[in-house]
mmCIF file of C-alpha atoms in Angstrom:
data_model
loop_
_atom_site.group_PDB
_atom_site.id
_atom_site.type_symbol
_atom_site.label_atom_id
_atom_site.label_comp_id
_atom_site.label_asym_id
_atom_site.label_seq_id
_atom_site.Cartn_x
_atom_site.Cartn_y
_atom_site.Cartn_z
ATOM 1 C CA UNK Q 43 -17.119 67.518 -27.510
ATOM 2 C CA UNK Q 44 -18.717 65.050 -24.846
ATOM 3 C CA UNK Q 45 -16.960 64.237 -21.730
ATOM 4 C CA UNK Q 46 -19.253 61.044 -21.289
ATOM 5 C CA UNK Q 47 -16.335 58.418 -22.066
ATOM 6 C CA UNK Q 48 -14.033 60.254 -19.607
ATOM 7 C CA UNK Q 49 -16.494 60.106 -17.047
ATOM 8 C CA UNK Q 50 -17.475 56.779 -17.493
ATOM 9 C CA UNK Q 51 -13.647 55.648 -17.013
ATOM 10 C CA UNK Q 52 -13.410 58.117 -14.081
ATOM 11 C CA UNK Q 53 -16.372 55.973 -12.317
ATOM 12 C CA UNK Q 54 -15.040 52.629 -12.986
ATOM 13 C CA UNK Q 55 -11.455 53.477 -11.702
ATOM 14 C CA UNK Q 56 -13.353 55.035 -8.643
ATOM 15 C CA UNK Q 57 -15.203 51.848 -8.384
ATOM 16 C CA UNK Q 58 -12.307 49.777 -8.543
ATOM 17 C CA UNK Q 59 -10.424 51.720 -5.661
ATOM 18 C CA UNK Q 60 -13.019 52.018 -3.158
ATOM 19 C CA UNK Q 61 -14.172 48.486 -3.561
ATOM 20 C CA UNK Q 62 -17.598 49.292 -5.004
ATOM 21 C CA UNK Q 63 -19.453 48.033 -8.182
ATOM 22 C CA UNK Q 64 -22.346 49.835 -9.114
ATOM 23 C CA UNK Q 65 -24.105 50.947 -6.000
ATOM 24 C CA UNK Q 66 -23.061 47.735 -3.783
ATOM 25 C CA UNK Q 67 -20.011 48.042 -1.833
ATOM 26 C CA UNK Q 68 -17.689 45.299 -1.068
ATOM 27 C CA UNK Q 69 -16.972 44.392 2.586
ATOM 28 C CA UNK Q 70 -13.907 42.904 4.063
ATOM 29 C CA UNK Q 71 -15.823 39.440 4.231
ATOM 30 C CA UNK Q 72 -16.296 39.673 0.032
ATOM 31 C CA UNK Q 73 -12.414 40.191 -0.075
ATOM 32 C CA UNK Q 74 -11.625 37.522 2.299
ATOM 33 C CA UNK Q 75 -13.725 34.988 0.505
ATOM 34 C CA UNK Q 76 -12.406 35.922 -2.808
ATOM 35 C CA UNK Q 77 -8.719 35.686 -1.828
ATOM 36 C CA UNK Q 78 -8.425 33.137 1.066
ATOM 37 C CA UNK Q 79 -8.389 30.147 -1.105
ATOM 38 C CA UNK Q 80 -5.382 31.561 -2.840
ATOM 39 C CA UNK Q 81 -3.488 32.155 0.442
ATOM 40 C CA UNK Q 82 -4.447 28.674 1.610
ATOM 41 C CA UNK Q 83 -3.025 27.000 -1.788
ATOM 42 C CA UNK Q 84 0.180 29.015 -1.679
ATOM 43 C CA UNK Q 85 0.589 27.797 2.072
ATOM 44 C CA UNK Q 86 0.065 23.999 0.923
ATOM 45 C CA UNK Q 87 2.609 24.563 -2.024
ATOM 46 C CA UNK Q 88 5.044 26.112 0.481
ATOM 47 C CA UNK Q 89 4.762 23.225 2.850
ATOM 48 C CA UNK Q 90 4.985 20.738 0.179
ATOM 49 C CA UNK Q 91 8.253 22.457 -0.905
ATOM 50 C CA UNK Q 92 9.974 21.500 2.015
ATOM 51 C CA UNK Q 93 12.658 18.700 2.422
ATOM 52 C CA UNK Q 94 10.104 16.749 3.954
ATOM 53 C CA UNK Q 95 8.092 16.133 0.776
ATOM 54 C CA UNK Q 96 11.235 15.214 -1.183
ATOM 55 C CA UNK Q 97 11.172 11.865 -3.066
ATOM 56 C CA UNK Q 98 13.387 10.133 -0.424
ATOM 57 C CA UNK Q 99 10.537 10.722 1.992
ATOM 58 C CA UNK Q 100 7.297 10.468 0.155
ATOM 59 C CA UNK Q 101 8.532 7.082 -1.352
ATOM 60 C CA UNK Q 102 8.557 5.588 2.498
ATOM 61 C CA UNK Q 103 4.791 6.847 2.868
ATOM 62 C CA UNK Q 104 3.298 6.063 -0.766
ATOM 63 C CA UNK Q 105 4.955 2.680 -1.513
ATOM 64 C CA UNK Q 106 2.995 0.761 1.281
ATOM 65 C CA UNK Q 107 -0.233 2.573 0.524
ATOM 66 C CA UNK Q 108 0.375 1.452 -3.568
ATOM 67 C CA UNK Q 109 1.321 -2.166 -2.453
ATOM 68 C CA UNK Q 110 -1.734 -2.343 -0.032
ATOM 69 C CA UNK Q 111 -4.233 -1.703 -3.290
ATOM 70 C CA UNK Q 112 -2.001 -3.160 -6.002
ATOM 71 C CA UNK Q 113 0.250 -5.647 -4.503
ATOM 72 C CA UNK Q 114 4.004 -5.929 -4.248
ATOM 73 C CA UNK Q 115 6.310 -4.112 -6.989
ATOM 74 C CA UNK Q 116 10.076 -4.233 -7.857
ATOM 75 C CA UNK Q 117 12.199 -1.388 -6.711
ATOM 76 C CA UNK Q 118 12.986 -0.562 -10.469
ATOM 77 C CA UNK Q 119 9.209 -0.596 -11.128
ATOM 78 C CA UNK Q 120 8.533 1.290 -8.004
ATOM 79 C CA UNK Q 121 10.887 4.249 -8.948
ATOM 80 C CA UNK Q 122 8.814 4.803 -12.234
ATOM 81 C CA UNK Q 123 5.243 4.726 -10.310
ATOM 82 C CA UNK Q 124 6.472 7.121 -7.563
ATOM 83 C CA UNK Q 125 8.011 9.252 -10.316
ATOM 84 C CA UNK Q 126 4.353 9.292 -11.840
ATOM 85 C CA UNK Q 127 2.743 9.959 -8.896
ATOM 86 C CA UNK Q 128 4.686 12.797 -8.129
ATOM 87 C CA UNK Q 129 4.279 14.409 -11.462
ATOM 88 C CA UNK Q 130 0.566 13.727 -11.251
ATOM 89 C CA UNK Q 131 0.809 15.835 -8.027
ATOM 90 C CA UNK Q 132 2.544 18.605 -10.028
ATOM 91 C CA UNK Q 133 -0.279 18.655 -12.406
ATOM 92 C CA UNK Q 134 -3.379 18.308 -10.355
ATOM 93 C CA UNK Q 135 -2.017 20.593 -7.253
ATOM 94 C CA UNK Q 136 -1.408 23.247 -9.521
ATOM 95 C CA UNK Q 137 -4.475 22.786 -11.553
ATOM 96 C CA UNK Q 138 -6.131 23.483 -8.319
ATOM 97 C CA UNK Q 139 -3.809 26.487 -7.631
ATOM 98 C CA UNK Q 140 -4.579 27.903 -10.950
ATOM 99 C CA UNK Q 141 -8.270 27.425 -10.048
ATOM 100 C CA UNK Q 142 -7.920 29.377 -6.838
ATOM 101 C CA UNK Q 143 -6.325 32.303 -8.707
ATOM 102 C CA UNK Q 144 -8.967 32.070 -11.399
ATOM 103 C CA UNK Q 145 -11.674 32.243 -8.801
ATOM 104 C CA UNK Q 146 -10.151 35.132 -6.895
ATOM 105 C CA UNK Q 147 -9.795 37.259 -9.982
ATOM 106 C CA UNK Q 148 -13.249 36.360 -11.635
ATOM 107 C CA UNK Q 149 -14.642 37.701 -8.406
ATOM 108 C CA UNK Q 150 -12.243 40.893 -8.302
ATOM 109 C CA UNK Q 151 -12.699 41.856 -11.673
ATOM 110 C CA UNK Q 152 -16.164 41.206 -12.226
ATOM 111 C CA UNK Q 153 -16.912 42.959 -15.734
ATOM 112 C CA UNK Q 154 -13.738 41.484 -17.563
ATOM 113 C CA UNK Q 155 -13.464 38.659 -19.877
ATOM 114 C CA UNK Q 156 -12.799 35.173 -18.831
ATOM 115 C CA UNK Q 157 -9.535 34.892 -21.055
ATOM 116 C CA UNK Q 158 -8.113 38.165 -19.099
ATOM 117 C CA UNK Q 159 -8.912 36.335 -15.975
ATOM 118 C CA UNK Q 160 -7.608 33.356 -16.914
ATOM 119 C CA UNK Q 161 -4.470 34.957 -18.258
ATOM 120 C CA UNK Q 162 -3.838 36.447 -14.954
ATOM 121 C CA UNK Q 163 -4.280 33.301 -13.111
ATOM 122 C CA UNK Q 164 -1.914 31.373 -15.061
ATOM 123 C CA UNK Q 165 0.607 34.391 -14.790
ATOM 124 C CA UNK Q 166 -0.027 34.061 -10.989
ATOM 125 C CA UNK Q 167 0.349 29.972 -11.030
ATOM 126 C CA UNK Q 168 3.720 30.391 -12.923
ATOM 127 C CA UNK Q 169 5.029 32.891 -10.424
ATOM 128 C CA UNK Q 170 4.175 30.700 -7.540
ATOM 129 C CA UNK Q 171 5.660 27.453 -9.633
ATOM 130 C CA UNK Q 172 8.707 29.192 -10.124
ATOM 131 C CA UNK Q 173 9.392 30.452 -6.573
ATOM 132 C CA UNK Q 174 8.595 26.984 -5.629
ATOM 133 C CA UNK Q 175 11.047 25.294 -7.783
ATOM 134 C CA UNK Q 176 13.803 28.060 -7.074
ATOM 135 C CA UNK Q 177 13.202 27.389 -3.329
ATOM 136 C CA UNK Q 178 13.737 23.656 -3.963
ATOM 137 C CA UNK Q 179 17.159 24.235 -5.580
ATOM 138 C CA UNK Q 180 18.228 25.506 -1.978
ATOM 139 C CA UNK Q 181 17.242 21.954 -0.354
ATOM 140 C CA UNK Q 182 19.746 19.234 -0.271
ATOM 141 C CA UNK Q 183 17.269 16.409 -1.171
ATOM 142 C CA UNK Q 184 15.267 18.327 -3.700
ATOM 143 C CA UNK Q 185 15.945 19.755 -7.387
ATOM 144 C CA UNK Q 186 14.021 22.564 -8.913
ATOM 145 C CA UNK Q 187 13.579 22.126 -12.600
ATOM 146 C CA UNK Q 188 11.876 24.554 -15.056
ATOM 147 C CA UNK Q 189 10.239 21.409 -16.520
ATOM 148 C CA UNK Q 190 8.034 21.273 -13.453
ATOM 149 C CA UNK Q 191 6.958 24.775 -13.915
ATOM 150 C CA UNK Q 192 5.970 23.691 -17.317
ATOM 151 C CA UNK Q 193 4.061 21.053 -16.076
ATOM 152 C CA UNK Q 194 2.429 23.030 -13.218
ATOM 153 C CA UNK Q 195 1.371 25.486 -15.704
ATOM 154 C CA UNK Q 196 -0.214 22.589 -18.022
ATOM 155 C CA UNK Q 197 -2.099 21.665 -15.057
ATOM 156 C CA UNK Q 198 -3.640 25.119 -14.414
ATOM 157 C CA UNK Q 199 -4.405 25.408 -18.399
ATOM 158 C CA UNK Q 200 -6.119 22.263 -18.462
ATOM 159 C CA UNK Q 201 -8.052 22.941 -15.266
ATOM 160 C CA UNK Q 202 -9.290 26.470 -16.488
ATOM 161 C CA UNK Q 203 -10.299 25.024 -19.770
ATOM 162 C CA UNK Q 204 -12.357 22.669 -18.197
ATOM 163 C CA UNK Q 205 -13.942 25.349 -16.122
ATOM 164 C CA UNK Q 206 -14.251 27.476 -19.283
ATOM 165 C CA UNK Q 207 -16.176 24.560 -20.929
ATOM 166 C CA UNK Q 208 -18.418 23.797 -18.098
ATOM 167 C CA UNK Q 209 -19.391 27.382 -17.576
ATOM 168 C CA UNK Q 210 -19.842 27.667 -21.641
ATOM 169 C CA UNK Q 211 -22.242 24.734 -21.329
ATOM 170 C CA UNK Q 212 -23.920 24.856 -18.133
ATOM 171 C CA UNK Q 213 -23.655 28.736 -17.154
ATOM 172 C CA UNK Q 214 -23.613 30.377 -20.552
ATOM 173 C CA UNK Q 215 -25.236 33.804 -19.146
ATOM 174 C CA UNK Q 216 -21.901 33.966 -16.985
ATOM 175 C CA UNK Q 217 -19.924 34.405 -20.075
ATOM 176 C CA UNK Q 218 -22.517 36.364 -21.897
ATOM 177 C CA UNK Q 219 -20.835 39.675 -21.882
ATOM 178 C CA UNK Q 220 -17.793 38.061 -23.926
#
């Protein structure tokens, strides 16, 4: 009975633990380039999760900008527009958070399947979104809601699907091992 399969598994485990792939060693610069966008994305979310980014504060900044481009709006109409702008921010912002996680996992787990890396990215995005919404429940002018977590995850899924389709069309060799 051959121990060839066991040797391959041991070599893969060693490669993951010491940062090497094949005969190439990954240095600190590589790991920083893979993961710094995730850290930046989480920092941006943490800043946006403060009371200064509550609806009562963002309205005063966004309304003049909206009215400059589109003209005056009634208070009732502005409330609806402001709500849509904020929810679009959730969708797009967490789409970018999901993208940073996907990129980091893709660089870290080089021989995995795209779907596995996307699943890890979605779970990480959901964790960040959940922490963000929980934090907002502790602030006097913010409300945390599971619906926003769902919206955030939808933004991440759509962004990852766009990336998958793009790679499938324009860089099919990147997915050739799937």
